[in-house]
mmCIF file with all atom_site columns, C-alpha atoms in Angstrom:
data_model
loop_
_atom_site.group_PDB
_atom_site.id
_atom_site.type_symbol
_atom_site.label_atom_id
_atom_site.label_alt_id
_atom_site.label_comp_id
_atom_site.label_asym_id
_atom_site.label_entity_id
_atom_site.label_seq_id
_atom_site.pdbx_PDB_ins_code
_atom_site.Cartn_x
_atom_site.Cartn_y
_atom_site.Cartn_z
_atom_site.occupancy
_atom_site.B_iso_or_equiv
_atom_site.pdbx_formal_charge
_atom_site.auth_seq_id
_atom_site.auth_comp_id
_atom_site.auth_asym_id
_atom_site.auth_atom_id
_atom_site.pdbx_PDB_model_num
ATOM 1   C CA . UNK L 1 1   ? 35.392  24.331  -0.898  1.00 0.00 ? 178 UNK L CA 1
ATOM 2   C CA . UNK L 1 2   ? 34.544  22.579  2.343   1.00 0.00 ? 179 UNK L CA 1
ATOM 3   C CA . UNK L 1 3   ? 31.258  20.657  2.133   1.00 0.00 ? 180 UNK L CA 1
ATOM 4   C CA . UNK L 1 4   ? 29.600  19.335  5.241   1.00 0.00 ? 181 UNK L CA 1
ATOM 5   C CA . UNK L 1 5   ? 27.426  16.266  5.112   1.00 0.00 ? 182 UNK L CA 1
ATOM 6   C CA . UNK L 1 6   ? 24.272  16.269  7.143   1.00 0.00 ? 183 UNK L CA 1
ATOM 7   C CA . UNK L 1 7   ? 24.696  14.273  10.294  1.00 0.00 ? 184 UNK L CA 1
ATOM 8   C CA . UNK L 1 8   ? 21.951  11.723  10.783  1.00 0.00 ? 185 UNK L CA 1
ATOM 9   C CA . UNK L 1 9   ? 21.462  9.370   13.654  1.00 0.00 ? 186 UNK L CA 1
ATOM 10  C CA . UNK L 1 10  ? 20.077  5.853   13.388  1.00 0.00 ? 187 UNK L CA 1
ATOM 11  C CA . UNK L 1 11  ? 19.136  6.136   17.048  1.00 0.00 ? 188 UNK L CA 1
ATOM 12  C CA . UNK L 1 12  ? 16.950  9.148   16.266  1.00 0.00 ? 189 UNK L CA 1
ATOM 13  C CA . UNK L 1 13  ? 15.286  7.274   13.422  1.00 0.00 ? 190 UNK L CA 1
ATOM 14  C CA . UNK L 1 14  ? 14.474  4.315   15.646  1.00 0.00 ? 191 UNK L CA 1
ATOM 15  C CA . UNK L 1 15  ? 13.161  6.378   18.517  1.00 0.00 ? 192 UNK L CA 1
ATOM 16  C CA . UNK L 1 16  ? 10.351  7.972   16.510  1.00 0.00 ? 193 UNK L CA 1
ATOM 17  C CA . UNK L 1 17  ? 6.911   6.593   17.162  1.00 0.00 ? 194 UNK L CA 1
ATOM 18  C CA . UNK L 1 18  ? 5.251   4.997   14.145  1.00 0.00 ? 195 UNK L CA 1
ATOM 19  C CA . UNK L 1 19  ? 2.764   7.304   12.484  1.00 0.00 ? 196 UNK L CA 1
ATOM 20  C CA . UNK L 1 20  ? -0.766  6.211   11.782  1.00 0.00 ? 197 UNK L CA 1
ATOM 21  C CA . UNK L 1 21  ? -0.461  4.642   8.305   1.00 0.00 ? 198 UNK L CA 1
ATOM 22  C CA . UNK L 1 22  ? -3.752  6.046   6.986   1.00 0.00 ? 199 UNK L CA 1
ATOM 23  C CA . UNK L 1 23  ? -2.992  9.552   8.224   1.00 0.00 ? 200 UNK L CA 1
ATOM 24  C CA . UNK L 1 24  ? 0.449   9.386   6.615   1.00 0.00 ? 201 UNK L CA 1
ATOM 25  C CA . UNK L 1 25  ? -1.132  8.068   3.401   1.00 0.00 ? 202 UNK L CA 1
ATOM 26  C CA . UNK L 1 26  ? -3.753  10.831  3.293   1.00 0.00 ? 203 UNK L CA 1
ATOM 27  C CA . UNK L 1 27  ? -1.294  13.650  3.949   1.00 0.00 ? 204 UNK L CA 1
ATOM 28  C CA . UNK L 1 28  ? 1.088   12.421  1.247   1.00 0.00 ? 205 UNK L CA 1
ATOM 29  C CA . UNK L 1 29  ? -1.439  12.889  -1.586  1.00 0.00 ? 206 UNK L CA 1
ATOM 30  C CA . UNK L 1 30  ? -2.717  16.331  -2.536  1.00 0.00 ? 207 UNK L CA 1
ATOM 31  C CA . UNK L 1 31  ? -5.227  15.728  -5.329  1.00 0.00 ? 208 UNK L CA 1
ATOM 32  C CA . UNK L 1 32  ? -8.608  14.610  -3.995  1.00 0.00 ? 209 UNK L CA 1
ATOM 33  C CA . UNK L 1 33  ? -9.354  12.454  -7.059  1.00 0.00 ? 210 UNK L CA 1
ATOM 34  C CA . UNK L 1 34  ? -6.021  10.653  -6.709  1.00 0.00 ? 211 UNK L CA 1
ATOM 35  C CA . UNK L 1 35  ? -6.574  10.175  -2.989  1.00 0.00 ? 212 UNK L CA 1
ATOM 36  C CA . UNK L 1 36  ? -9.999  8.626   -3.590  1.00 0.00 ? 213 UNK L CA 1
ATOM 37  C CA . UNK L 1 37  ? -8.707  6.305   -6.326  1.00 0.00 ? 214 UNK L CA 1
ATOM 38  C CA . UNK L 1 38  ? -5.786  5.129   -4.189  1.00 0.00 ? 215 UNK L CA 1
ATOM 39  C CA . UNK L 1 39  ? -8.040  4.836   -1.138  1.00 0.00 ? 216 UNK L CA 1
ATOM 40  C CA . UNK L 1 40  ? -10.385 2.478   -3.002  1.00 0.00 ? 217 UNK L CA 1
ATOM 41  C CA . UNK L 1 41  ? -7.434  0.381   -4.155  1.00 0.00 ? 218 UNK L CA 1
ATOM 42  C CA . UNK L 1 42  ? -6.006  0.356   -0.634  1.00 0.00 ? 219 UNK L CA 1
ATOM 43  C CA . UNK L 1 43  ? -9.330  -0.848  0.799   1.00 0.00 ? 220 UNK L CA 1
ATOM 44  C CA . UNK L 1 44  ? -9.666  -3.492  -1.921  1.00 0.00 ? 221 UNK L CA 1
ATOM 45  C CA . UNK L 1 45  ? -6.189  -4.832  -1.170  1.00 0.00 ? 222 UNK L CA 1
ATOM 46  C CA . UNK L 1 46  ? -6.572  -4.836  2.616   1.00 0.00 ? 223 UNK L CA 1
ATOM 47  C CA . UNK L 1 47  ? -10.030 -6.423  2.387   1.00 0.00 ? 224 UNK L CA 1
ATOM 48  C CA . UNK L 1 48  ? -8.621  -9.214  0.229   1.00 0.00 ? 225 UNK L CA 1
ATOM 49  C CA . UNK L 1 49  ? -6.504  -10.462 3.147   1.00 0.00 ? 226 UNK L CA 1
ATOM 50  C CA . UNK L 1 50  ? -8.791  -12.744 5.137   1.00 0.00 ? 227 UNK L CA 1
ATOM 51  C CA . UNK L 1 51  ? -6.979  -12.122 8.439   1.00 0.00 ? 228 UNK L CA 1
ATOM 52  C CA . UNK L 1 52  ? -7.503  -8.347  8.293   1.00 0.00 ? 229 UNK L CA 1
ATOM 53  C CA . UNK L 1 53  ? -10.804 -6.884  9.376   1.00 0.00 ? 230 UNK L CA 1
ATOM 54  C CA . UNK L 1 54  ? -12.309 -3.665  10.635  1.00 0.00 ? 231 UNK L CA 1
ATOM 55  C CA . UNK L 1 55  ? -12.195 -0.145  9.289   1.00 0.00 ? 232 UNK L CA 1
ATOM 56  C CA . UNK L 1 56  ? -9.633  1.081   6.782   1.00 0.00 ? 233 UNK L CA 1
ATOM 57  C CA . UNK L 1 57  ? -7.603  2.494   9.651   1.00 0.00 ? 234 UNK L CA 1
ATOM 58  C CA . UNK L 1 58  ? -7.700  -0.772  11.606  1.00 0.00 ? 235 UNK L CA 1
ATOM 59  C CA . UNK L 1 59  ? -6.768  -2.903  8.589   1.00 0.00 ? 236 UNK L CA 1
ATOM 60  C CA . UNK L 1 60  ? -3.938  -0.516  7.680   1.00 0.00 ? 237 UNK L CA 1
ATOM 61  C CA . UNK L 1 61  ? -2.503  -0.834  11.194  1.00 0.00 ? 238 UNK L CA 1
ATOM 62  C CA . UNK L 1 62  ? -2.861  -4.624  11.036  1.00 0.00 ? 239 UNK L CA 1
ATOM 63  C CA . UNK L 1 63  ? -0.994  -4.662  7.718   1.00 0.00 ? 240 UNK L CA 1
ATOM 64  C CA . UNK L 1 64  ? 1.745   -2.346  9.001   1.00 0.00 ? 241 UNK L CA 1
ATOM 65  C CA . UNK L 1 65  ? 2.230   -4.437  12.143  1.00 0.00 ? 242 UNK L CA 1
ATOM 66  C CA . UNK L 1 66  ? 2.322   -7.650  10.120  1.00 0.00 ? 243 UNK L CA 1
ATOM 67  C CA . UNK L 1 67  ? 4.738   -6.199  7.557   1.00 0.00 ? 244 UNK L CA 1
ATOM 68  C CA . UNK L 1 68  ? 7.156   -5.037  10.250  1.00 0.00 ? 245 UNK L CA 1
ATOM 69  C CA . UNK L 1 69  ? 7.374   -8.563  11.672  1.00 0.00 ? 246 UNK L CA 1
ATOM 70  C CA . UNK L 1 70  ? 7.127   -10.626 8.478   1.00 0.00 ? 247 UNK L CA 1
ATOM 71  C CA . UNK L 1 71  ? 9.053   -8.979  5.640   1.00 0.00 ? 248 UNK L CA 1
ATOM 72  C CA . UNK L 1 72  ? 9.347   -11.995 3.323   1.00 0.00 ? 249 UNK L CA 1
ATOM 73  C CA . UNK L 1 73  ? 5.726   -13.022 3.807   1.00 0.00 ? 250 UNK L CA 1
ATOM 74  C CA . UNK L 1 74  ? 4.627   -9.453  3.105   1.00 0.00 ? 251 UNK L CA 1
ATOM 75  C CA . UNK L 1 75  ? 6.581   -9.441  -0.140  1.00 0.00 ? 252 UNK L CA 1
ATOM 76  C CA . UNK L 1 76  ? 4.921   -12.720 -1.110  1.00 0.00 ? 253 UNK L CA 1
ATOM 77  C CA . UNK L 1 77  ? 1.499   -11.335 -0.191  1.00 0.00 ? 254 UNK L CA 1
ATOM 78  C CA . UNK L 1 78  ? 2.035   -8.282  -2.407  1.00 0.00 ? 255 UNK L CA 1
ATOM 79  C CA . UNK L 1 79  ? 3.336   -10.424 -5.268  1.00 0.00 ? 256 UNK L CA 1
ATOM 80  C CA . UNK L 1 80  ? 0.293   -12.709 -4.985  1.00 0.00 ? 257 UNK L CA 1
ATOM 81  C CA . UNK L 1 81  ? -2.017  -9.710  -5.071  1.00 0.00 ? 258 UNK L CA 1
ATOM 82  C CA . UNK L 1 82  ? -0.232  -8.345  -8.144  1.00 0.00 ? 259 UNK L CA 1
ATOM 83  C CA . UNK L 1 83  ? -0.692  -11.714 -9.858  1.00 0.00 ? 260 UNK L CA 1
ATOM 84  C CA . UNK L 1 84  ? -4.378  -11.666 -8.900  1.00 0.00 ? 261 UNK L CA 1
ATOM 85  C CA . UNK L 1 85  ? -4.735  -8.243  -10.536 1.00 0.00 ? 262 UNK L CA 1
ATOM 86  C CA . UNK L 1 86  ? -2.903  -9.453  -13.631 1.00 0.00 ? 263 UNK L CA 1
ATOM 87  C CA . UNK L 1 87  ? -5.239  -12.457 -13.892 1.00 0.00 ? 264 UNK L CA 1
ATOM 88  C CA . UNK L 1 88  ? -8.220  -10.105 -13.738 1.00 0.00 ? 265 UNK L CA 1
ATOM 89  C CA . UNK L 1 89  ? -6.968  -8.343  -16.877 1.00 0.00 ? 266 UNK L CA 1
ATOM 90  C CA . UNK L 1 90  ? -7.418  -11.623 -18.786 1.00 0.00 ? 267 UNK L CA 1
ATOM 91  C CA . UNK L 1 91  ? -11.097 -11.969 -17.863 1.00 0.00 ? 268 UNK L CA 1
ATOM 92  C CA . UNK L 1 92  ? -13.765 -11.164 -20.458 1.00 0.00 ? 269 UNK L CA 1
ATOM 93  C CA . UNK L 1 93  ? -14.422 -7.427  -20.554 1.00 0.00 ? 270 UNK L CA 1
ATOM 94  C CA . UNK L 1 94  ? -18.062 -7.994  -19.580 1.00 0.00 ? 271 UNK L CA 1
ATOM 95  C CA . UNK L 1 95  ? -17.048 -9.886  -16.421 1.00 0.00 ? 272 UNK L CA 1
ATOM 96  C CA . UNK L 1 96  ? -17.453 -8.132  -13.070 1.00 0.00 ? 273 UNK L CA 1
ATOM 97  C CA . UNK L 1 97  ? -13.935 -9.271  -12.219 1.00 0.00 ? 274 UNK L CA 1
ATOM 98  C CA . UNK L 1 98  ? -12.412 -7.703  -15.345 1.00 0.00 ? 275 UNK L CA 1
ATOM 99  C CA . UNK L 1 99  ? -9.721  -5.126  -14.666 1.00 0.00 ? 276 UNK L CA 1
ATOM 100 C CA . UNK L 1 100 ? -8.560  -2.782  -17.403 1.00 0.00 ? 277 UNK L CA 1
ATOM 101 C CA . UNK L 1 101 ? -4.769  -3.248  -17.820 1.00 0.00 ? 278 UNK L CA 1
ATOM 102 C CA . UNK L 1 102 ? -4.254  0.521   -17.955 1.00 0.00 ? 279 UNK L CA 1
ATOM 103 C CA . UNK L 1 103 ? -5.246  0.684   -14.273 1.00 0.00 ? 280 UNK L CA 1
ATOM 104 C CA . UNK L 1 104 ? -2.287  -1.501  -13.327 1.00 0.00 ? 281 UNK L CA 1
ATOM 105 C CA . UNK L 1 105 ? 0.094   0.585   -15.432 1.00 0.00 ? 282 UNK L CA 1
ATOM 106 C CA . UNK L 1 106 ? -1.005  3.753   -13.626 1.00 0.00 ? 283 UNK L CA 1
ATOM 107 C CA . UNK L 1 107 ? -0.104  2.280   -10.241 1.00 0.00 ? 284 UNK L CA 1
ATOM 108 C CA . UNK L 1 108 ? 3.359   1.176   -11.373 1.00 0.00 ? 285 UNK L CA 1
ATOM 109 C CA . UNK L 1 109 ? 4.457   4.694   -12.245 1.00 0.00 ? 286 UNK L CA 1
#
C-alpha cells in the first residue's frame, strides 16, 4: 500500500496574517457558559498585567504581540500568574481573594 504524506509548507504557515486573538478565542468555544467563564478568566489575567490596558480585544493583542517577541518572559509571566492563583486558594474562604481550588483544576484539563 502506498501512503502519501500531506505536503505542508513552512513558507505558507509564515505568510498567513495573524488572526485577531479574541475572535479566534471566541470561535474556538461552542458552549456559551464555557465561553463566558473563560472570557472572565481571560479578562482577569490580562487586567492583572499593569502594562496592558484597554478593551479585552486591545489587551489580547498587546499580550499576543508581547508573547511573540518575548517567549521566556511570557512563560515567566504565566507561571507567576499561576502561582498567584495558587496562593489565592490558601486564603480564608470568607476572603474576597479566596479562589476555590476546583476552579484551577478545571482549567488544567
